[in-house]
Short mmCIF file of C-alpha atoms in Angstrom, two decimals:
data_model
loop_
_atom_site.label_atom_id
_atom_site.label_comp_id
_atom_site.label_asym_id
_atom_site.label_seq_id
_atom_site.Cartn_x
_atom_site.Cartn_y
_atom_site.Cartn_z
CA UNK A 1 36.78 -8.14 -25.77
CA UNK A 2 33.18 -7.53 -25.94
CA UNK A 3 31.11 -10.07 -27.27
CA UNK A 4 28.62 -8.84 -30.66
CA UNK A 5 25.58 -9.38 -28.23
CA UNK A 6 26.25 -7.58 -25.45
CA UNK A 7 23.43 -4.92 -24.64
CA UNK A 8 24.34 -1.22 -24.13
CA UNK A 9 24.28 -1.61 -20.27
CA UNK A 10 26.18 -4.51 -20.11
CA UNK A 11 28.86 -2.44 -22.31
CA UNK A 12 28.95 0.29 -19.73
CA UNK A 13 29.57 -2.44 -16.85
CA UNK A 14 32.53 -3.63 -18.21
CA UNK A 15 33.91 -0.22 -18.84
CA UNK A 16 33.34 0.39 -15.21
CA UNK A 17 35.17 -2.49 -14.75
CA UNK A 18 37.70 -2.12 -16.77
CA UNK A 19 38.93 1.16 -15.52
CA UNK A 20 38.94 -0.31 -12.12
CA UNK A 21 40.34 -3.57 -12.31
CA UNK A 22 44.39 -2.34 -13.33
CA UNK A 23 45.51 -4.04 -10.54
CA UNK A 24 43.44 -6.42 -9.59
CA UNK A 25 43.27 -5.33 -5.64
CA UNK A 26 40.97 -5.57 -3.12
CA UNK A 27 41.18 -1.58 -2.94
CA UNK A 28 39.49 -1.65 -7.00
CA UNK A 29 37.02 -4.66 -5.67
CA UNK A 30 35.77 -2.72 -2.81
CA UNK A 31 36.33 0.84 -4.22
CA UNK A 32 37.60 1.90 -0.71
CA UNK A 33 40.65 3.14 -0.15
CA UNK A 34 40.20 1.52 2.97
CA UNK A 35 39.50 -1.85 2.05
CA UNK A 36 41.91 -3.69 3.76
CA UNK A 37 40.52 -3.26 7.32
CA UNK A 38 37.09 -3.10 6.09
CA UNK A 39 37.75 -6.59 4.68
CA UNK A 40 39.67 -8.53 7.65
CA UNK A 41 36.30 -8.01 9.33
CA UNK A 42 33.32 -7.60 7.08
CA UNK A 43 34.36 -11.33 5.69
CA UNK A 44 34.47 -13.53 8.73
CA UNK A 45 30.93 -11.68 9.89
CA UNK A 46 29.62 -12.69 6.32
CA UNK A 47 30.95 -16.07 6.23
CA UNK A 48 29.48 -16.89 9.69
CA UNK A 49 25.53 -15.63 8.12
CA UNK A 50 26.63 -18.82 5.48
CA UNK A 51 24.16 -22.01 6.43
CA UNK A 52 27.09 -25.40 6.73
CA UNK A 53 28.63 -26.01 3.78
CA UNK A 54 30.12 -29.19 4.69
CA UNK A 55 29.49 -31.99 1.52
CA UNK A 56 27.63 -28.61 -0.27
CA UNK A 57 28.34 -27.48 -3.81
CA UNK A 58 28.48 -23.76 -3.56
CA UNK A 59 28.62 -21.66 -6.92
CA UNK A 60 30.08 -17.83 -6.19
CA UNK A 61 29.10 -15.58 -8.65
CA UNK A 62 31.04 -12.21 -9.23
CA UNK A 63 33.80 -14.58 -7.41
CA UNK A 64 36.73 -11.52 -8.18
CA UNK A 65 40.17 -11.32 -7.14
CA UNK A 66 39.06 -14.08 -4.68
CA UNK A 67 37.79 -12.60 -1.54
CA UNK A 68 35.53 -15.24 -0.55
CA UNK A 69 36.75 -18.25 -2.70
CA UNK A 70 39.63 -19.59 -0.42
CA UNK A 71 37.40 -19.69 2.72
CA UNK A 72 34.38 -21.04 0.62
CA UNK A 73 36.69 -24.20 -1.03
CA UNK A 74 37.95 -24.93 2.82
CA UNK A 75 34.44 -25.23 3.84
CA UNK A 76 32.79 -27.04 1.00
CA UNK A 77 33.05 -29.89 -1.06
CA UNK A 78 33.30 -28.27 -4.48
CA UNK A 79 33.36 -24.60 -5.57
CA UNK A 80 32.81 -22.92 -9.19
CA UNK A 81 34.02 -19.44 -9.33
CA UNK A 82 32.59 -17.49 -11.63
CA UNK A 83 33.41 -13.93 -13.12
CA UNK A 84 33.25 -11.82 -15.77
CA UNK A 85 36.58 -10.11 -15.82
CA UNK A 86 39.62 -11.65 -16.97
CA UNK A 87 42.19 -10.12 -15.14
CA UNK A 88 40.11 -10.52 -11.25
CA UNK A 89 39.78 -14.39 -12.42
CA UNK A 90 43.38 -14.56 -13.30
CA UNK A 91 44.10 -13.30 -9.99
CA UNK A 92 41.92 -15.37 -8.18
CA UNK A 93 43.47 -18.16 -10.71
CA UNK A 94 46.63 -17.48 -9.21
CA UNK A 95 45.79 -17.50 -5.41
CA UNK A 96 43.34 -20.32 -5.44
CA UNK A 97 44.47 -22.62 -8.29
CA UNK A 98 46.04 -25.05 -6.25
CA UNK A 99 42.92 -25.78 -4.57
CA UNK A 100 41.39 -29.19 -6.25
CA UNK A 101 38.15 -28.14 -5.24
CA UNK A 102 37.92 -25.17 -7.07
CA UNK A 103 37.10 -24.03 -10.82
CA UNK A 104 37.20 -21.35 -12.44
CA UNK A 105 35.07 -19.64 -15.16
CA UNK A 106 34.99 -16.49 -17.09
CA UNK A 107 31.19 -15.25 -18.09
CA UNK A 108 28.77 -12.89 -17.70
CA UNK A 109 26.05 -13.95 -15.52
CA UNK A 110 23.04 -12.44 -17.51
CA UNK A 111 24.19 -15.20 -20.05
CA UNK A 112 25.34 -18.01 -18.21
CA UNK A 113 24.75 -21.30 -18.90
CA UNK A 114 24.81 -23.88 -16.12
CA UNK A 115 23.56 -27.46 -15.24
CA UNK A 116 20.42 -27.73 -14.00
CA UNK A 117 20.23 -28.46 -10.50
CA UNK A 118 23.72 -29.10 -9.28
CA UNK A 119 23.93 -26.51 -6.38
CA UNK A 120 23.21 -26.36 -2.80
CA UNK A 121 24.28 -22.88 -2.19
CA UNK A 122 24.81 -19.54 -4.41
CA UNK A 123 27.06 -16.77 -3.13
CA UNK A 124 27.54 -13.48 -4.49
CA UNK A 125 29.01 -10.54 -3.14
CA UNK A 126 28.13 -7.33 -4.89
CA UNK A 127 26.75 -8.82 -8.28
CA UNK A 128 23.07 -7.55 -8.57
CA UNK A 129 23.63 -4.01 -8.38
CA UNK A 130 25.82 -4.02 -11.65
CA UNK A 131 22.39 -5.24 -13.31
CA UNK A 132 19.41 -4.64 -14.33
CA UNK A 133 15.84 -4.99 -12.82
CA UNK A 134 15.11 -7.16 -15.67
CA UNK A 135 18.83 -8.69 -16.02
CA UNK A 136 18.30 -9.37 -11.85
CA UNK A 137 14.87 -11.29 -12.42
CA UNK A 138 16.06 -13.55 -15.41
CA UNK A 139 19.07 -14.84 -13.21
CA UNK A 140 17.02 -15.37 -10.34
CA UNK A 141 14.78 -17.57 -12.44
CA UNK A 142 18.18 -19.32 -13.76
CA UNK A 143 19.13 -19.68 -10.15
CA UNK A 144 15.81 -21.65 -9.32
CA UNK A 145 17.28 -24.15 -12.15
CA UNK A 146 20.89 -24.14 -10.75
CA UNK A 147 19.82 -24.84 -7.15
CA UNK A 148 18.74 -28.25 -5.27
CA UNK A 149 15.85 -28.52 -3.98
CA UNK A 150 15.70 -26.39 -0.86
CA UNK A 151 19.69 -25.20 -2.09
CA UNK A 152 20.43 -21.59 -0.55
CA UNK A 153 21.15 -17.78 -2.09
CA UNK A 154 23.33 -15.61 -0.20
CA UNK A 155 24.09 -12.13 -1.57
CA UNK A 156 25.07 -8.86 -0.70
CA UNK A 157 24.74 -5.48 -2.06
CA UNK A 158 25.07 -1.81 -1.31
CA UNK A 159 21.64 -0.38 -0.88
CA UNK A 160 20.26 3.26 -0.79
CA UNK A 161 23.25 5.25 -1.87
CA UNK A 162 26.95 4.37 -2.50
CA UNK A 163 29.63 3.82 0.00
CA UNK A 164 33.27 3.27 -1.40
CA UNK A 165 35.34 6.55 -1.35
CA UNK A 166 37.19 5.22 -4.63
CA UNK A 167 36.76 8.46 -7.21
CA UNK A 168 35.03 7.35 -10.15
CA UNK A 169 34.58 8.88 -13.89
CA UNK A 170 30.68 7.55 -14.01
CA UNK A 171 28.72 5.07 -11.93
CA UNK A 172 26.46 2.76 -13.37
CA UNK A 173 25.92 1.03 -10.27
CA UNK A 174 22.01 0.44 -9.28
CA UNK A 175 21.52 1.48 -5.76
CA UNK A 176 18.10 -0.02 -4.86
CA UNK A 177 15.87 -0.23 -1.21
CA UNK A 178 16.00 -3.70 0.30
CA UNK A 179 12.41 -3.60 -1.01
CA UNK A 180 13.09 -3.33 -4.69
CA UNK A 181 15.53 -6.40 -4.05
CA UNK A 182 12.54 -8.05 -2.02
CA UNK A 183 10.52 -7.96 -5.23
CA UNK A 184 12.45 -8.91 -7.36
CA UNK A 185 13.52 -12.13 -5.71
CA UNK A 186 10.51 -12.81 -4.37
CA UNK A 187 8.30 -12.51 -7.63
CA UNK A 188 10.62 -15.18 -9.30
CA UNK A 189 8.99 -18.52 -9.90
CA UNK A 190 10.63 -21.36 -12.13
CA UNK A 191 8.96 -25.23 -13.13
CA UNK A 192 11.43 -27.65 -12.00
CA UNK A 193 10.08 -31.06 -13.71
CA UNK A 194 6.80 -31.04 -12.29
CA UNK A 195 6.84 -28.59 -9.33
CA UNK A 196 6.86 -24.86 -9.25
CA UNK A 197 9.47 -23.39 -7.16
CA UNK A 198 10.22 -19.75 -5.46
CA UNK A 199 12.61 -18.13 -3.49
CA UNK A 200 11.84 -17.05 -0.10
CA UNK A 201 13.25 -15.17 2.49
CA UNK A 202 15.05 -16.64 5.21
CA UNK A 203 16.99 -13.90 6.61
CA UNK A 204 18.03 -10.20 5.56
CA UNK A 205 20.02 -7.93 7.30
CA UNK A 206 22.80 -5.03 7.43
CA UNK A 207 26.22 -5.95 7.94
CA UNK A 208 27.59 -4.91 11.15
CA UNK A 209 31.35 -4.09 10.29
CA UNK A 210 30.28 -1.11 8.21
CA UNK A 211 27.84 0.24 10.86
CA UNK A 212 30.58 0.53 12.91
CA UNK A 213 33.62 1.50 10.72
CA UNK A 214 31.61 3.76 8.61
CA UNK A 215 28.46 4.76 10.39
CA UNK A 216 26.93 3.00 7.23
CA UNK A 217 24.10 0.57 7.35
CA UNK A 218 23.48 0.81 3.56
CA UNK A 219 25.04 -2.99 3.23
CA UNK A 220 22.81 -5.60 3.06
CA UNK A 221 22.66 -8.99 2.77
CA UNK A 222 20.29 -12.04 2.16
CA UNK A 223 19.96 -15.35 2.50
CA UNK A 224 16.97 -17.58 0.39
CA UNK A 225 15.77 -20.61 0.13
CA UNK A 226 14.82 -22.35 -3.27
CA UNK A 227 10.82 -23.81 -1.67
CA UNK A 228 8.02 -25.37 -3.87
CA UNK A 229 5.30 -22.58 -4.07
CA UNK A 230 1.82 -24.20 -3.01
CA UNK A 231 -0.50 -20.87 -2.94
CA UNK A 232 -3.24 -22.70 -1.40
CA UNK A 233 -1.51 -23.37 1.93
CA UNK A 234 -1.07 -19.52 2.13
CA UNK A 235 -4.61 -18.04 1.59
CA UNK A 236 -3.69 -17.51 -2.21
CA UNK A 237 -0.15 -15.92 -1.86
CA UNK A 238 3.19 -17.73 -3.11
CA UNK A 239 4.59 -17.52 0.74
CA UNK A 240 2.88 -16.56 4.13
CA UNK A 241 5.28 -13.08 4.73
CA UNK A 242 2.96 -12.39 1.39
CA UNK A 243 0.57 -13.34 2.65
CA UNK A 244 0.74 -10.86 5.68
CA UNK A 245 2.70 -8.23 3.70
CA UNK A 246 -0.43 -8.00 1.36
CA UNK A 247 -3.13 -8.05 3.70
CA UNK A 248 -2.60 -7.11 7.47
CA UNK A 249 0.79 -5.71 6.93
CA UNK A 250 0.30 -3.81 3.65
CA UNK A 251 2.52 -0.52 3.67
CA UNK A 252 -0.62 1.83 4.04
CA UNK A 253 -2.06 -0.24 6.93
CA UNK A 254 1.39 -0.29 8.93
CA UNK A 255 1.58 3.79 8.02
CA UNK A 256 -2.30 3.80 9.71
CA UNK A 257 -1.29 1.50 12.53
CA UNK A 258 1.77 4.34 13.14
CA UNK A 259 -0.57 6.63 13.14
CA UNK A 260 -2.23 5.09 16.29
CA UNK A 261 0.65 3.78 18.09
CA UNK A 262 3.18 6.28 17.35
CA UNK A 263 6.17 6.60 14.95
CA UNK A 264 7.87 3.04 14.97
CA UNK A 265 5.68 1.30 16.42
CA UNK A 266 2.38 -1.17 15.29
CA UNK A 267 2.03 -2.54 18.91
CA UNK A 268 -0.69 -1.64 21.68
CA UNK A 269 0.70 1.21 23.54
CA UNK A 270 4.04 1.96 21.66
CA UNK A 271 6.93 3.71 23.14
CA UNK A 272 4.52 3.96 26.39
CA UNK A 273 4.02 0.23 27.04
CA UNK A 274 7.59 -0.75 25.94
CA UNK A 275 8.93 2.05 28.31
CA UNK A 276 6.68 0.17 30.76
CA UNK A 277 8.24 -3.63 29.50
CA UNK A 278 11.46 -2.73 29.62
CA UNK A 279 11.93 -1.31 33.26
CA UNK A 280 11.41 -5.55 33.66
CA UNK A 281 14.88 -5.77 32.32
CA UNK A 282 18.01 -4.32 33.77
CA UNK A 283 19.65 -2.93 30.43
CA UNK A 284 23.13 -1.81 30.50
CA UNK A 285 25.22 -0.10 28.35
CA UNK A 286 27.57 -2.97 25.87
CA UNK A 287 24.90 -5.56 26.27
CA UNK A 288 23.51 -7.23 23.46
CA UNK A 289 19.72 -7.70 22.83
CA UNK A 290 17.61 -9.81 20.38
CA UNK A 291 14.26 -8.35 19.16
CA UNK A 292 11.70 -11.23 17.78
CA UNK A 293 8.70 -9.64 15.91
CA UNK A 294 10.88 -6.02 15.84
CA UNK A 295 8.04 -4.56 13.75
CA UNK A 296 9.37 -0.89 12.36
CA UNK A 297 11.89 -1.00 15.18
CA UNK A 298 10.91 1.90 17.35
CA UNK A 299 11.64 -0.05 20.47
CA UNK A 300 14.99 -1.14 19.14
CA UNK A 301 15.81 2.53 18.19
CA UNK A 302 15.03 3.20 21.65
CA UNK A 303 16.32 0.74 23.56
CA UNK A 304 20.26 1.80 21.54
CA UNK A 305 19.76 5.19 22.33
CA UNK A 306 18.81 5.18 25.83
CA UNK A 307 20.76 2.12 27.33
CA UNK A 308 23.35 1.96 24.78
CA UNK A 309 23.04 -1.70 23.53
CA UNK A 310 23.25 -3.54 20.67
CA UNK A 311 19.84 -5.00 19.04
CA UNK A 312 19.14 -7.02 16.35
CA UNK A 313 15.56 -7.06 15.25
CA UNK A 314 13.83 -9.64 12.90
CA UNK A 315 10.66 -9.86 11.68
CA UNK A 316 8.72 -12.16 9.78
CA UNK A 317 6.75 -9.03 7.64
CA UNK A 318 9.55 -8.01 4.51
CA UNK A 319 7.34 -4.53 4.85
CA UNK A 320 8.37 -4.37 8.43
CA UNK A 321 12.07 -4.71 8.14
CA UNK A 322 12.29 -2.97 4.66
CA UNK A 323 11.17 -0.14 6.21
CA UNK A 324 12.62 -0.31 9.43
CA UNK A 325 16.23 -0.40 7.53
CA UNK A 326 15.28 2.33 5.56
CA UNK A 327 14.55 4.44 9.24
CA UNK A 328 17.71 3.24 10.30
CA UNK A 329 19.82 4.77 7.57
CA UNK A 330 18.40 8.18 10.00
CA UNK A 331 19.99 6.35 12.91
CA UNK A 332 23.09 7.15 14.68
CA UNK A 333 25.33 4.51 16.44
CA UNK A 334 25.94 0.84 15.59
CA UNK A 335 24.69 -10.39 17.96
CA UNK A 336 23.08 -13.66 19.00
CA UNK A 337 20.86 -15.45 20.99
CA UNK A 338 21.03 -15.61 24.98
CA UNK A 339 24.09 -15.92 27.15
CA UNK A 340 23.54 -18.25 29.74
CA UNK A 341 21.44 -15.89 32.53
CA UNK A 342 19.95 -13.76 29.31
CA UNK A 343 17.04 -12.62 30.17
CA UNK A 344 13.83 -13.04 27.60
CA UNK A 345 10.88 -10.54 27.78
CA UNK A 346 8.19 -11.60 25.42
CA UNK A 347 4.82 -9.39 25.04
CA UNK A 348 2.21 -11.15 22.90
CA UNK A 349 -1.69 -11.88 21.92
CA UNK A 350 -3.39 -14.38 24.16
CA UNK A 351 -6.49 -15.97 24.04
CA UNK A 352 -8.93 -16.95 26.95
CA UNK A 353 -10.12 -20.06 27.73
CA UNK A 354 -11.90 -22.21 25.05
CA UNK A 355 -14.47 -22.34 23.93
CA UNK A 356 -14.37 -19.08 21.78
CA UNK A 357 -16.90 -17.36 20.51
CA UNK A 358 -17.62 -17.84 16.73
CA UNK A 359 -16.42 -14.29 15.63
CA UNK A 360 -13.55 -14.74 17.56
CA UNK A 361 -12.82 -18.16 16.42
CA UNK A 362 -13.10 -16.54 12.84
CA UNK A 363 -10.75 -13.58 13.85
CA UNK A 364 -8.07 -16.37 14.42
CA UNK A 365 -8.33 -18.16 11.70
CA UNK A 366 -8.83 -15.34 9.11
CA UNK A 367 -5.16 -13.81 10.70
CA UNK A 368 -3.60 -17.29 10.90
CA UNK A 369 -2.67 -17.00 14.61
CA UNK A 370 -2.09 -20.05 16.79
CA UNK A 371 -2.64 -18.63 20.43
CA UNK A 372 -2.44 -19.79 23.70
CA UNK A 373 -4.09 -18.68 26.80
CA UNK A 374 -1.35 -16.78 29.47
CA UNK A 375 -0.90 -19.69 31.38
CA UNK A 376 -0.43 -22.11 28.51
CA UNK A 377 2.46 -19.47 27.48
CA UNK A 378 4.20 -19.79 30.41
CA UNK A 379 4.37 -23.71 30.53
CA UNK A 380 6.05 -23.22 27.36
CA UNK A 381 8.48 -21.41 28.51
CA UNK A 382 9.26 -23.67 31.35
CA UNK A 383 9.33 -26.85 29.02
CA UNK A 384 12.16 -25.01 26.69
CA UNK A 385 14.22 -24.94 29.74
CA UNK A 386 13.76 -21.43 31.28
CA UNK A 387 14.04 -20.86 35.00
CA UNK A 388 12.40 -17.84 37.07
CA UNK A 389 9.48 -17.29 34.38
CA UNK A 390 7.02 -15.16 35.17
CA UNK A 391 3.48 -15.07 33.14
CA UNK A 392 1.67 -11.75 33.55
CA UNK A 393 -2.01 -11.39 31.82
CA UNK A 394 -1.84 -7.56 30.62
CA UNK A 395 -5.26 -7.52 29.27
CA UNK A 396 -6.61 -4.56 31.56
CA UNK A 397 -3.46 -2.42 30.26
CA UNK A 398 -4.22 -3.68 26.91
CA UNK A 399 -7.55 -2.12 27.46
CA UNK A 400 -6.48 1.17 28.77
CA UNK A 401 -4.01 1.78 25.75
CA UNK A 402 -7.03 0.43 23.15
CA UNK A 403 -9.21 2.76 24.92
CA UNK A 404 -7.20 5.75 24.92
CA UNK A 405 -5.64 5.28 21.20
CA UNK A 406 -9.21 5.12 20.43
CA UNK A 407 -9.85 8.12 21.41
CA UNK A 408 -6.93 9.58 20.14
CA UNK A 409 -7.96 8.32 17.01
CA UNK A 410 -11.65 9.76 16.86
CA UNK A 411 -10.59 13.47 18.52
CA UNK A 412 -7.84 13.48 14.65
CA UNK A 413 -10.38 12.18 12.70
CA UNK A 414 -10.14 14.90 10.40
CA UNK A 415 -6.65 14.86 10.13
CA UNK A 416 -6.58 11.31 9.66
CA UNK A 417 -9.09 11.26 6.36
CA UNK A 418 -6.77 13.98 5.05
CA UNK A 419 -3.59 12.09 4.90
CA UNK A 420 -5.59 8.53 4.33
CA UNK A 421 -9.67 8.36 3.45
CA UNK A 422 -12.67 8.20 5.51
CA UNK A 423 -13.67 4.73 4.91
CA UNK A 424 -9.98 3.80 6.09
CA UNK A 425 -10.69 5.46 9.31
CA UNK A 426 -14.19 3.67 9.61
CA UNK A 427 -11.83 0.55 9.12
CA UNK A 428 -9.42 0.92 11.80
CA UNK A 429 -11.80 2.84 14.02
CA UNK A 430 -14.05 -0.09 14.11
CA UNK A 431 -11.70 -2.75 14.55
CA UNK A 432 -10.37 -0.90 17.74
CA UNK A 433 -13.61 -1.38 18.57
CA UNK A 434 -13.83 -4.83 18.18
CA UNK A 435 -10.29 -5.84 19.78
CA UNK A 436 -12.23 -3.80 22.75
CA UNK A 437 -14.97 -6.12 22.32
CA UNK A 438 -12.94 -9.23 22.16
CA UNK A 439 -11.25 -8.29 25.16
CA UNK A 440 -14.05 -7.38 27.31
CA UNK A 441 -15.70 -10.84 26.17
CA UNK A 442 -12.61 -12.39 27.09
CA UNK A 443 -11.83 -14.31 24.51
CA UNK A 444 -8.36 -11.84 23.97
CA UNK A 445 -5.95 -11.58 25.94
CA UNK A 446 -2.32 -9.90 26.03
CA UNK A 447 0.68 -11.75 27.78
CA UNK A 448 3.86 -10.01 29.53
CA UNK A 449 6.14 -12.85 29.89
CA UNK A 450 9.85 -12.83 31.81
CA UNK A 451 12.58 -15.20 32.10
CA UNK A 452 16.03 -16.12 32.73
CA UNK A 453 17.88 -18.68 30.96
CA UNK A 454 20.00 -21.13 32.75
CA UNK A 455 23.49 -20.75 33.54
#
């Protein structure tokens, strides 16, 4: 039954609930009527994103008929599995009751009342889009209490738009942009004794068994870390990716960068130069490929389409990716790091030889870069182990594209103060301008760098 405080939302969710949970099956969990396959493979793939649970105290929230439990108790030392219908807990009762390393716990997590600190990890799959923006940011502050120090938050949840075929009467279900998550998460501090704690983001990304079963990237998941906030290390912001998400990497600056290099891309040259790159690599169709720094992913949606392999782009910007998932969901088609004889192509910012000139020096340390010249890149390389490398100082192409997206630039002026401002062209037109500058002083440099690792 009900209890006399729940809120008018809450009293919809359980009706949901209720009309879907008559027989407690993985087909009501998943509201699929093809549940079954999708789950022999969508769990392994999210059990191996899980950081080692060995000795860890994991709590699974929105624990079910038991999907995840079983595998979770055989990993870690203790499990508490929580939900907030009776008849899914019964069920997962039944399966997973013999297991002495598991409890169970009926409860609604919005009023949940747990020990402080006695978690390493939290797990939930599909919990936050039953709640609301306001319900989501009051557990995440409860889940800063219920975590160790530097514990872990996995979760999952159906973004965008919904994706089960199950037929349903109404749908309270909250179907919100990895952004909105993002925020929410993100913007949640807690004191813990003396020390101010945050989440932040460790990984995010779309699971892979309904891209290819369903042509649906709308599933996402996340992993965070519970990290003391110390806004002074971070030029003001709670992390660094806020850091560059508010300044360099705001949304309108990445939609003005686009409008330089291209849809997709906020790199010198864009589809050009990594047309260029890539003819360094012999792509072929099945092969899988690892994209550091992805940006919006126009050179991953690329490199899928016209050598058919599999990427997986990451970026340290949560503007970058949010939006680059959000492109993808526009994407047709469907991983780890290198195979021995992988190959590794790396274009980045370089730096000449010291010493630097003052403005340059400031340019560095007003974008926190640490740089290195070419050569110094390369050594690198070779000291991690790889064999063949080849360190290429791109600076005159770098030069060419600035000059000609430059002048791409001023000859749309107009068009560009209609969709942005004038003074945002002055902005970006000028510090063209100065990257052409820094370059020609040579205290900037760009490095093409190639590789194989060992067999």
């Amino acid at each position: 039954m009900a209890g006399p405080a729940e809120t008018l939302p809450r009293l919809r969710m359980r009706k949901f609930w209720e009309e879907h949970s008559q027989n407690s099956s993985v087909q009501e969990m998943m509201l699929d009527s093809g549940a079954q396959q999708l789950t022999q493979e969508d769990t392994p793939e999210i059990l191996a994103l899980l950081p080692c649970l060995k000795g860890q105290d994991v709590l699974e929230l929105g624990a079910g008929i038991g999907r995840f439990t079983a595998a979770l108790a055989e990993l870690a030392h203790h499990v508490t599995a929580v939900d907030f219908m009776e008849s899914f807990l019964a069920h997962n009762r039944q399966e997973n009751g013999h297991q002495p390393n598991v409890a169970f716990l009926q409860a609604d997590v919005t009023s949940l009342q747990l020990p402080s600190q006695s978690f390493d990890l939290i797990f939930s799959n599909w919990l936050f889009m039953y709640l609301l923006d306001t319900e989501v940011s009051d557990v995440a502050k409860q889940m800063l209490l219920w975590l160790r120090p530097g514990g872990q938050l996995f979760f999952r949840e159906s973004c965008f738009y919904q994706s089960g075929d199950q037929p349903r009467a109404f749908n309270p279900t909250l179907y919100r942009t990895p952004a909105e998550y993002n925020h929410l998460f993100t913007s949640a501090h807690q004191m813990c004794g003396d020390e101010l704690y945050g989440f932040e983001i460790v990984m995010s990304r779309s699971v892979q068994t309904y891209i290819k079963r369903k042509q649906n990237r709308n599933q996402v998941c996340w992993l965070l870390q519970k990290v003391p906030r110390n806004p002074e290390a971070t030029w003001g912001y709670d992390t660094f990716q806020k850091f560059l998400d508010s300044e360099q990497y705001a949304t309108r600056n990445i939609r003005r960068y686009e409008w330089v290099f291209g849809p997709g891309f906020v790199s010198t040259g864009g589809l050009t130069t990594t047309k260029e790159l890539l003819r360094m690599l012999d792509l072929k169709q099945g092969q899988r490929v690892l994209d550091v720094g992805c940006g919006l992913g126009g050179g991953d949606f690329y490199m899928a389409k016209e050598f058919g392999v599999e990427v997986l782009g990451m970026d340290l910007s949560h503007n970058m990716v949010e939006l680059a998932l959000e492109r993808a969901q526009k994407e047709t088609g469907s991983l780890s790091w290198l195979k021995p004889d992988g190959q590794l192509l790396i274009s980045d910012y370089c730096c000449g030889p010291r010493p630097w000139s003052k403005a340059f020096m400031e340019y560095v340390r007003r974008r926190g870069y640490s740089l290195l010249t070419p050569q110094e890149y390369g050594q690198v390389l070779q000291e991690a182990g790889f064999r063949q490398v080849q360190a290429l100082d791109y600076t005159g192409r770098m030069l060419s594209a600035l000059t000609q997206e430059l002048q791409e630039l001023e000859r749309s002026q107009q068009q560009f103060v209609q969709e942005f401002s004038e003074s945002e062209f002055e902005s970006l037109a000028s510090g063209w301008r100065e990257k052409l500058q820094r370059c020609a002083d040579g205290d900037q440099r760009w490095g093409v760098f190639y590789a194989l690792k060992p067999q």
